[in-house]
């Protein structure tokens, strides 16, 4: 520090000693020099665009890897680490020792910040305990301010200033009053991320069963539709059999009557007119073909209806439902699985898919 003082030279003859006796010190002289240097440094940093450079970096939402730059064993060192430790979160701290006061402070702090170029950290905490304005003057250094601005990750400062800010604070991403405040900011950010993860997990657990429930309901509806189609098909088959039998009986009765009539006509013709008998010789055969044709037409009509019902059953068949992405799961006894409570851990399940069967084991229900 440079000081301005008032005094005089005193000579002590018995020992031949000359000394400077200081009677008054001007405290405003040093503060005036610091203020002027601060103004010049701020102007230079602003012209170079360095005051906003570090602020443009994004602070990670989960800043668990932290670089700590301070004096080893200092109160700031212990306060910062104890706050992180008490949070219970898994912070990983890369510590870089640097004097934060004295002749070597400027060089060591700037070197520590420069050494982070290849480090894999989320942010840097540059901290120190409180002190007088002159004690903290090193953080008004242009060299330190440039190192803060050019840091590859956000720099958080906690330099113990209660009333004003150092130039390093102005160049940093975030400036806080104390080392503890810096640690609390990191803990709060991690806690907020933790809260969001917990909320997302709860939301996921609430939403996950809904598609499965909808799928089960759709499968139950499909099963009911298939059962109804089977019932209708069985009824149609019964009716078709009844109609076929009735048609056969009617055909036989009709054919029997026609044969008898043909025989009678044949006798009459044989008795009455051989030429008429000759002309009518093909009548029974034509009548038989006509009757058979009518029977085939009726059977064909019912066959068309049966084909329609068969296609309907095919559309509603379980295999078509499986081909649309659904599946049927059965427990070890072969029963359809509808509720998680039907199975226990270790049970073997069989799931039927459109292209085959999958077997699985229950880990938990």
XYZ file of C-alpha atoms in Angstrom:
365
model
C 0.000 0.000 0.000
C 1.071 3.573 -0.586
C 0.532 5.980 2.318
C 1.027 9.688 2.916
C 2.250 10.747 6.326
C 3.645 13.803 8.205
C 6.726 13.474 10.409
C 10.308 14.502 10.970
C 13.843 13.172 11.066
C 15.283 12.625 14.535
C 18.955 12.025 15.259
C 20.139 10.409 18.533
C 23.856 11.283 18.959
C 24.847 8.732 21.661
C 24.088 5.842 19.299
C 24.448 7.702 16.006
C 20.898 6.632 15.077
C 18.699 8.462 12.620
C 14.995 7.653 12.441
C 11.802 8.971 10.884
C 9.206 9.901 13.464
C 5.677 9.754 11.956
C 3.257 12.129 13.653
C 0.235 11.906 11.305
C -1.083 9.535 8.554
C -3.508 10.637 5.834
C -5.943 7.659 5.369
C -7.741 9.249 2.423
C -4.609 9.220 0.284
C -4.556 5.412 -0.101
C -8.310 5.212 -0.633
C -8.074 7.856 -3.317
C -5.439 5.877 -5.215
C -7.554 2.705 -4.950
C -10.626 4.500 -6.240
C -8.747 5.892 -9.238
C -7.269 2.490 -10.094
C -10.727 0.937 -9.751
C -12.223 3.486 -12.148
C -9.474 2.884 -14.723
C -9.806 -0.907 -14.435
C -13.585 -0.822 -14.859
C -13.269 1.360 -17.936
C -10.729 -0.982 -19.512
C -12.816 -4.097 -18.788
C -15.965 -2.479 -20.158
C -14.152 -1.448 -23.345
C -12.950 -5.041 -23.805
C -16.469 -6.439 -23.226
C -15.319 -8.505 -20.242
C -17.786 -7.324 -17.599
C -20.634 -9.336 -19.166
C -18.683 -12.270 -20.595
C -18.946 -14.658 -17.621
C -22.569 -13.674 -16.960
C -23.521 -15.070 -20.379
C -22.502 -18.593 -19.342
C -25.353 -20.833 -18.166
C -25.151 -22.125 -14.616
C -25.881 -25.865 -14.587
C -29.239 -26.828 -13.038
C -27.410 -29.506 -11.003
C -24.028 -27.923 -10.053
C -22.538 -30.827 -8.082
C -18.962 -30.493 -9.438
C -17.541 -27.286 -7.936
C -14.083 -25.734 -8.091
C -13.150 -23.853 -4.900
C -10.541 -21.072 -5.013
C -9.550 -19.673 -1.609
C -6.914 -19.955 1.090
C -6.611 -23.447 2.559
C -7.773 -23.755 6.161
C -9.355 -20.297 6.256
C -12.719 -19.607 7.872
C -14.196 -19.103 4.398
C -12.828 -22.508 3.361
C -14.433 -24.289 6.338
C -17.754 -22.382 6.160
C -18.188 -23.181 2.477
C -17.370 -26.894 2.745
C -19.418 -27.429 5.922
C -22.506 -25.898 4.263
C -22.154 -28.229 1.277
C -21.530 -31.227 3.529
C -24.537 -30.538 5.757
C -26.844 -30.430 2.722
C -26.523 -34.200 2.286
C -25.997 -33.919 -1.482
C -23.035 -35.485 -3.275
C -20.988 -32.370 -4.080
C -17.542 -32.996 -5.569
C -15.144 -30.127 -4.778
C -11.933 -29.466 -6.719
C -9.859 -27.266 -4.374
C -7.218 -24.838 -5.673
C -5.303 -22.973 -2.994
C -4.667 -19.258 -3.532
C -3.744 -16.505 -1.126
C -6.591 -14.019 -0.879
C -4.553 -11.257 0.757
C -1.002 -10.009 0.472
C 1.645 -9.708 -2.222
C 1.041 -13.133 -3.806
C -2.752 -12.968 -3.831
C -3.156 -11.409 -7.288
C -0.839 -13.890 -9.006
C -2.145 -16.986 -7.185
C -5.841 -16.212 -7.676
C -5.363 -15.469 -11.384
C -3.256 -18.626 -11.834
C -5.835 -20.795 -10.046
C -8.619 -19.510 -12.297
C -6.494 -20.038 -15.408
C -5.743 -23.633 -14.309
C -9.439 -24.508 -14.652
C -9.301 -24.393 -18.455
C -9.320 -28.190 -18.748
C -11.171 -29.061 -15.551
C -14.593 -30.730 -15.744
C -16.524 -28.635 -13.239
C -19.920 -26.927 -13.314
C -18.847 -23.651 -11.680
C -16.145 -21.909 -9.626
C -16.543 -20.510 -6.103
C -14.073 -17.656 -5.467
C -14.379 -16.799 -1.768
C -12.684 -15.193 1.231
C -13.726 -13.892 4.630
C -14.438 -10.286 5.486
C -11.843 -7.574 5.859
C -11.177 -3.884 5.490
C -11.554 -2.101 2.182
C -7.784 -2.112 1.792
C -7.569 -5.836 2.610
C -10.017 -6.587 -0.184
C -8.352 -4.272 -2.690
C -6.620 -7.195 -4.413
C -9.990 -8.179 -5.905
C -10.108 -4.838 -7.680
C -7.095 -6.076 -9.686
C -7.492 -6.060 -13.436
C -5.574 -9.325 -13.702
C -8.012 -11.128 -11.389
C -11.041 -9.519 -13.039
C -9.869 -10.667 -16.491
C -9.259 -14.190 -15.158
C -12.789 -14.245 -13.730
C -14.294 -12.975 -16.984
C -12.400 -15.503 -19.119
C -13.145 -18.514 -16.880
C -14.679 -21.403 -18.901
C -17.522 -21.882 -16.388
C -19.650 -19.517 -14.272
C -17.756 -17.894 -11.382
C -19.606 -17.277 -8.103
C -17.941 -14.811 -5.720
C -18.352 -14.436 -1.983
C -15.683 -11.956 -0.925
C -17.038 -10.710 2.378
C -18.063 -7.250 1.146
C -20.987 -5.959 3.153
C -21.423 -2.514 1.564
C -19.892 -2.474 -1.919
C -18.591 -4.785 -4.626
C -15.112 -5.520 -5.883
C -14.361 -5.478 -9.593
C -14.117 -9.291 -9.435
C -17.760 -9.317 -8.247
C -18.791 -7.164 -11.209
C -17.025 -9.475 -13.685
C -18.389 -12.674 -12.112
C -21.511 -14.603 -13.106
C -23.078 -14.132 -9.653
C -21.816 -12.107 -6.683
C -22.895 -12.848 -3.127
C -21.906 -11.309 0.186
C -20.298 -14.254 1.973
C -18.841 -17.724 1.272
C -21.793 -19.290 3.098
C -24.228 -17.513 0.753
C -22.396 -18.994 -2.248
C -22.667 -22.493 -0.781
C -26.354 -21.934 0.041
C -27.014 -20.865 -3.556
C -25.500 -24.127 -4.863
C -27.378 -26.225 -2.296
C -30.650 -24.457 -3.121
C -30.164 -25.057 -6.837
C -29.497 -28.775 -6.320
C -32.443 -29.018 -3.904
C -34.738 -27.454 -6.510
C -33.523 -29.940 -9.142
C -34.107 -32.744 -6.641
C -37.644 -31.480 -6.020
C -38.384 -31.375 -9.750
C -37.112 -34.936 -10.188
C -39.318 -36.161 -7.321
C -42.344 -34.374 -8.793
C -41.616 -35.819 -12.242
C -41.396 -39.301 -10.729
C -44.729 -38.868 -8.966
C -46.345 -37.585 -12.162
C -44.906 -40.517 -14.109
C -46.201 -43.042 -11.592
C -49.640 -41.437 -11.788
C -49.701 -41.365 -15.600
C -48.059 -44.721 -16.398
C -51.017 -47.000 -15.514
C -53.491 -45.055 -17.691
C -52.460 -46.480 -21.135
C -52.356 -49.999 -19.674
C -55.799 -49.559 -18.149
C -57.180 -48.282 -21.458
C -55.618 -51.253 -23.246
C -57.173 -53.691 -20.795
C -60.583 -52.093 -21.243
C -60.236 -52.289 -25.036
C -59.222 -55.952 -24.761
C -62.246 -56.715 -22.577
C -64.519 -55.002 -25.104
C -62.924 -57.028 -27.910
C -63.392 -60.251 -25.938
C -67.069 -59.432 -25.393
C -67.472 -58.685 -29.114
C -65.820 -61.984 -30.069
C -68.020 -63.914 -27.616
C -71.118 -62.246 -29.055
C -69.993 -63.047 -32.600
C -69.408 -66.677 -31.627
C -72.887 -66.833 -30.116
C -74.441 -65.359 -33.254
C -72.434 -67.675 -35.490
C -73.520 -70.721 -33.495
C -77.174 -69.632 -33.812
C -76.789 -69.054 -37.528
C -75.175 -72.454 -38.000
C -78.061 -74.120 -36.139
C -80.611 -72.285 -38.228
C -78.740 -73.222 -41.395
C -78.753 -76.887 -40.411
C -82.503 -76.724 -39.688
C -83.192 -75.021 -42.992
C -81.054 -77.563 -44.846
C -82.923 -80.448 -43.251
C -86.297 -78.827 -44.019
C -85.196 -78.182 -47.590
C -84.156 -81.804 -47.947
C -87.480 -83.059 -46.663
C -89.421 -80.682 -48.890
C -87.303 -81.655 -51.869
C -87.830 -85.353 -51.234
C -91.595 -84.871 -50.816
C -91.779 -82.767 -53.951
C -89.628 -85.203 -55.868
C -91.679 -88.156 -54.635
C -94.898 -86.474 -55.757
C -93.427 -85.568 -59.108
C -92.201 -89.112 -59.631
C -95.621 -90.487 -58.809
C -97.266 -87.994 -61.141
C -94.758 -88.848 -63.832
C -95.500 -92.532 -63.394
C -99.247 -91.926 -63.643
C -98.788 -89.718 -66.655
C -96.569 -92.349 -68.181
C -99.240 -94.947 -67.746
C -101.817 -92.653 -69.259
C -99.573 -91.871 -72.122
C -98.714 -95.505 -72.622
C -102.350 -96.290 -72.725
C -103.402 -93.286 -74.791
C -100.785 -92.206 -77.269
C -97.326 -93.652 -77.848
C -96.246 -90.475 -79.682
C -97.336 -88.286 -76.757
C -95.386 -90.570 -74.447
C -92.384 -90.158 -76.675
C -92.686 -86.346 -76.565
C -93.079 -86.367 -72.785
C -90.320 -88.880 -72.130
C -87.865 -86.150 -70.902
C -90.294 -84.346 -68.540
C -89.290 -86.212 -65.306
C -85.629 -85.591 -65.982
C -86.230 -81.876 -66.580
C -88.346 -81.656 -63.440
C -85.616 -83.380 -61.427
C -83.003 -80.947 -62.729
C -85.262 -78.002 -61.929
C -85.860 -79.243 -58.396
C -82.161 -79.885 -57.869
C -81.346 -76.402 -59.258
C -83.758 -74.747 -56.861
C -82.266 -76.711 -53.975
C -78.738 -75.693 -54.952
C -79.793 -72.033 -55.271
C -81.284 -72.072 -51.770
C -78.204 -73.783 -50.349
C -75.969 -71.288 -52.207
C -77.859 -68.330 -50.723
C -77.394 -69.676 -47.209
C -73.752 -70.387 -48.046
C -73.257 -66.696 -48.969
C -74.780 -65.658 -45.658
C -72.560 -68.148 -43.833
C -69.490 -66.738 -45.610
C -70.489 -63.244 -44.452
C -70.794 -64.403 -40.862
C -67.480 -66.216 -41.174
C -65.742 -62.997 -42.373
C -67.364 -61.070 -39.489
C -66.028 -63.613 -37.021
C -62.612 -63.341 -38.667
C -62.640 -59.554 -38.208
C -63.548 -59.983 -34.550
C -61.191 -62.903 -33.948
C -58.543 -62.551 -31.162
C -55.729 -62.887 -33.708
C -56.866 -59.710 -35.490
C -56.974 -57.912 -32.135
C -53.460 -59.152 -31.368
C -52.252 -57.934 -34.786
C -53.291 -54.387 -33.787
C -50.722 -54.394 -30.970
C -52.687 -55.933 -28.100
C -51.575 -59.024 -26.186
C -53.127 -61.691 -23.954
C -51.265 -62.686 -20.790
C -52.093 -65.821 -18.805
C -50.971 -66.905 -15.344
C -49.245 -70.258 -14.664
C -52.685 -71.978 -14.537
C -53.610 -70.634 -17.986
C -56.153 -68.121 -16.701
C -56.398 -64.689 -18.330
C -54.473 -62.079 -16.331
C -56.607 -59.001 -15.583
C -55.324 -57.696 -12.231
C -51.753 -57.425 -10.833
C -53.022 -59.154 -7.688
C -53.563 -62.420 -9.622
C -49.807 -63.079 -9.674
C -46.940 -63.125 -7.208
C -43.214 -62.579 -7.542
C -41.580 -65.540 -9.279
C -44.702 -66.641 -11.231
C -44.135 -67.529 -14.864
C -46.431 -65.782 -17.315
C -47.277 -66.568 -20.925
C -48.042 -63.623 -23.217
C -49.666 -64.293 -26.582
C -48.728 -61.846 -29.364
C -49.722 -61.682 -32.990
C -46.509 -63.368 -34.157
C -45.890 -65.798 -31.312
C -45.688 -66.364 -27.581
C -43.430 -64.693 -24.948
C -42.731 -66.242 -21.562
C -41.695 -64.074 -18.617
C -41.180 -64.162 -14.869
C -42.784 -61.731 -12.382
C -40.232 -59.719 -10.399
C -42.743 -57.764 -8.330
C -46.473 -57.025 -8.291
